[in-house]
Short mmCIF file of C-alpha atoms in Angstrom, two decimals:
data_model
loop_
_atom_site.label_atom_id
_atom_site.label_comp_id
_atom_site.label_asym_id
_atom_site.label_seq_id
_atom_site.Cartn_x
_atom_site.Cartn_y
_atom_site.Cartn_z
CA MET A 8 -50.87 234.49 -69.47
CA LYS A 9 -54.35 233.25 -70.02
CA GLN A 10 -55.85 236.05 -67.84
CA GLN A 11 -54.12 238.73 -69.73
CA PHE A 12 -55.35 237.17 -72.96
CA LYS A 13 -58.75 237.35 -71.72
CA VAL A 14 -58.56 240.76 -70.76
CA ILE A 15 -57.10 241.98 -74.07
CA LEU A 16 -59.91 240.08 -75.87
CA GLY A 17 -62.43 241.71 -73.80
CA VAL A 18 -61.18 245.24 -74.25
CA ILE A 19 -61.15 244.50 -78.10
CA PHE A 20 -64.73 243.34 -78.21
CA LEU A 21 -65.84 246.48 -75.95
CA ILE A 22 -64.16 248.86 -78.49
CA LEU A 23 -65.69 247.06 -81.35
CA PHE A 24 -69.14 247.26 -79.49
CA VAL A 25 -68.71 251.04 -78.97
CA ILE A 26 -67.74 251.64 -82.65
CA VAL A 27 -70.98 249.71 -83.76
CA ALA A 28 -73.08 251.52 -81.39
CA LEU A 29 -71.91 254.98 -82.47
CA GLN A 30 -72.59 254.08 -86.03
CA ASN A 31 -76.09 252.81 -85.38
CA VAL A 32 -77.91 255.62 -83.43
CA ASN A 33 -80.55 256.24 -86.05
CA PRO A 34 -84.16 255.33 -84.91
CA VAL A 35 -86.03 252.33 -86.07
CA SER A 36 -89.65 251.74 -86.07
CA VAL A 37 -90.56 248.64 -83.88
CA ASP A 38 -94.14 246.97 -84.13
CA LEU A 39 -95.04 245.34 -80.99
CA PHE A 40 -98.50 243.68 -81.74
CA VAL A 41 -100.67 246.87 -81.56
CA ALA A 42 -98.18 249.60 -80.69
CA LYS A 43 -95.49 251.29 -82.78
CA TYR A 44 -92.14 252.49 -81.18
CA GLN A 45 -89.28 254.44 -82.39
CA VAL A 46 -86.04 253.36 -80.77
CA PRO A 47 -82.34 253.65 -81.84
CA LEU A 48 -81.00 250.57 -83.81
CA ILE A 49 -78.13 249.78 -81.30
CA LEU A 50 -80.84 249.55 -78.40
CA LEU A 51 -82.88 247.06 -80.56
CA ILE A 52 -79.61 245.10 -81.20
CA LEU A 53 -78.71 245.13 -77.41
CA LEU A 54 -82.20 244.14 -76.43
CA SER A 55 -82.31 241.11 -78.84
CA ALA A 56 -78.91 239.98 -77.68
CA LEU A 57 -80.07 240.28 -74.08
CA LEU A 58 -83.17 238.36 -74.76
CA GLY A 59 -81.08 235.58 -76.73
CA MET A 60 -78.72 235.48 -73.72
CA ILE A 61 -81.65 234.97 -71.31
CA VAL A 62 -83.23 232.26 -73.29
CA GLY A 63 -79.75 230.42 -73.69
CA LEU A 64 -79.29 230.73 -69.98
CA LEU A 65 -82.83 229.19 -69.08
CA VAL A 66 -82.02 226.32 -71.52
CA THR A 67 -78.68 225.79 -70.03
CA ILE A 68 -80.09 225.78 -66.42
CA SER A 69 -82.81 223.37 -67.16
CA SER A 70 -80.36 221.15 -68.95
CA ASN A 71 -77.85 221.28 -66.05
CA SER A 72 -80.58 220.38 -63.55
CA ARG A 73 -81.62 217.49 -65.71
CA GLN A 74 -77.88 216.29 -65.70
CA ARG A 75 -77.45 216.95 -62.03
CA LYS A 76 -80.53 214.73 -61.38
CA GLU A 77 -79.20 212.01 -63.70
CA VAL A 78 -75.73 212.24 -61.99
CA LYS A 79 -77.26 211.78 -58.55
CA ARG A 80 -79.44 208.95 -59.70
CA LEU A 81 -76.31 207.33 -61.32
CA ASN A 82 -74.13 207.93 -58.12
CA ASN A 83 -76.88 206.25 -56.00
CA GLU A 84 -76.82 203.55 -58.42
CA ILE A 85 -72.96 203.11 -58.24
CA LYS A 86 -73.07 203.12 -54.59
CA SER A 87 -75.77 200.38 -54.31
CA LEU A 88 -73.93 198.22 -56.85
CA LYS A 89 -70.70 198.59 -54.83
CA ASP A 90 -72.41 197.75 -51.59
CA GLN A 91 -73.98 194.68 -53.41
CA HIS A 92 -70.62 193.77 -54.74
CA THR A 93 -68.92 193.98 -51.25
CA GLN A 94 -71.68 191.80 -49.93
CA ASP A 95 -71.18 189.24 -52.67
CA ILE A 96 -67.50 189.27 -52.01
CA ILE A 97 -67.95 188.74 -48.27
CA LYS A 98 -70.43 185.76 -49.09
CA LYS A 99 -67.75 184.32 -51.51
CA ASP A 100 -64.91 184.59 -48.95
CA ASP A 101 -67.04 182.96 -46.33
CA GLN A 102 -67.76 180.04 -48.85
CA ILE A 103 -64.02 179.81 -49.70
CA SER A 104 -63.24 179.64 -45.94
CA ASP A 105 -65.97 176.94 -45.41
CA LEU A 106 -64.73 174.96 -48.43
CA LYS A 107 -61.16 175.20 -47.20
CA ALA A 108 -62.26 173.99 -43.65
CA LYS A 109 -63.96 171.00 -45.34
CA VAL A 110 -61.04 170.21 -47.43
CA SER A 111 -58.78 170.26 -44.33
CA ASP A 112 -61.29 168.04 -42.55
CA LEU A 113 -61.19 165.48 -45.46
CA LYS A 114 -57.35 165.55 -45.57
CA ASP A 115 -57.37 164.68 -41.93
CA LYS A 116 -59.99 161.99 -42.14
CA ASN A 117 -58.10 160.51 -45.19
CA LYS A 118 -54.83 160.73 -43.24
CA ASN A 119 -56.59 158.97 -40.17
CA THR A 120 -58.17 156.32 -42.50
CA GLN A 121 -54.85 155.45 -43.97
CA VAL A 122 -53.06 155.39 -40.45
CA TYR A 123 -56.11 153.02 -39.26
CA GLN A 124 -55.66 150.76 -42.36
CA GLU A 125 -51.95 150.64 -41.90
CA ASP A 126 -52.66 149.74 -38.16
CA SER A 127 -55.10 147.17 -39.01
CA PHE A 128 -52.77 145.39 -41.45
CA VAL A 129 -49.95 145.27 -39.15
CA LYS A 130 -52.59 143.88 -36.39
CA GLN A 131 -53.63 141.27 -38.83
CA GLU A 132 -50.08 140.03 -39.59
CA MET A 133 -49.37 140.02 -36.00
CA ASP A 134 -52.60 137.81 -35.36
CA MET A 135 -51.51 135.28 -38.01
CA PRO A 136 -49.97 132.15 -36.71
CA GLU A 137 -46.30 131.52 -37.41
CA SER A 138 -47.30 128.64 -39.71
CA HIS A 139 -48.82 130.99 -42.18
CA LEU A 140 -45.42 132.95 -42.51
CA ASP A 141 -43.40 129.62 -43.30
CA PRO A 142 -43.62 128.50 -46.80
CA ALA A 143 -42.80 124.83 -45.94
CA SER A 144 -45.91 124.56 -43.59
CA MET A 145 -48.33 126.23 -46.05
CA THR A 146 -51.28 124.21 -47.57
CA PRO A 147 -52.43 124.86 -51.04
CA LYS A 148 -55.23 126.92 -49.74
CA ASP A 149 -52.62 129.37 -48.15
CA LEU A 150 -50.69 129.88 -51.53
CA PRO A 151 -51.00 133.31 -53.07
CA VAL A 152 -53.55 133.24 -55.68
CA SER A 153 -51.27 135.16 -58.13
CA GLU A 154 -49.19 132.09 -58.75
CA GLU A 155 -50.31 130.05 -61.77
CA VAL A 156 -49.95 126.20 -61.60
CA SER A 157 -49.57 124.60 -65.10
CA LEU A 158 -50.73 121.08 -65.72
CA PRO A 159 -49.20 118.88 -68.64
CA ALA A 160 -51.76 118.77 -71.55
CA GLN A 161 -52.11 115.02 -71.46
CA VAL A 162 -51.34 112.79 -68.27
CA GLU A 163 -49.65 109.56 -69.02
CA LEU A 164 -51.00 106.90 -66.72
CA PRO A 165 -49.06 103.64 -65.89
CA GLU A 166 -49.96 100.61 -68.01
CA GLU A 167 -51.53 98.66 -65.07
CA VAL A 168 -53.88 101.55 -64.51
CA ASP A 169 -54.73 101.75 -68.08
CA ALA A 170 -55.33 98.17 -68.27
CA ASP A 171 -58.08 98.40 -65.54
CA PHE A 172 -60.07 101.01 -67.33
CA THR A 173 -59.99 99.03 -70.72
CA GLU A 174 -61.67 96.07 -69.39
#
């Protein structure tokens, strides 16, 4: 459908051009610097239009070549940025792998330390003599520190002891 529309539009413009050309066949005087020429008006119109198209084409070509250069430069920049980004991702992945390995090592060391501490605690309990485990045989030094001993505020002495100190 679009193709038919373009053909019909082209035929209409061609018919209009032929009509304008047939109406403008009168000669016109054209001054080119020092020379004077007599040419039909339609020829002058066509030459002017052709000259305009050539100038427009040259401007478009130069603009397109600048745009192509800019597109090429930008594509190269995009490629280098993608390469740099890929390298950065690889470095970050390597760092993440290293950190994961360190975390795993630390977890293993922590687990081993806990096992060692539990083993040494059990070993200490096994090395203690039986008397330390029997509350009746414990000395005040063996008592747990967390227990508090309360003393009365005033100690009452027997009268005989009191009489010895007063003399």
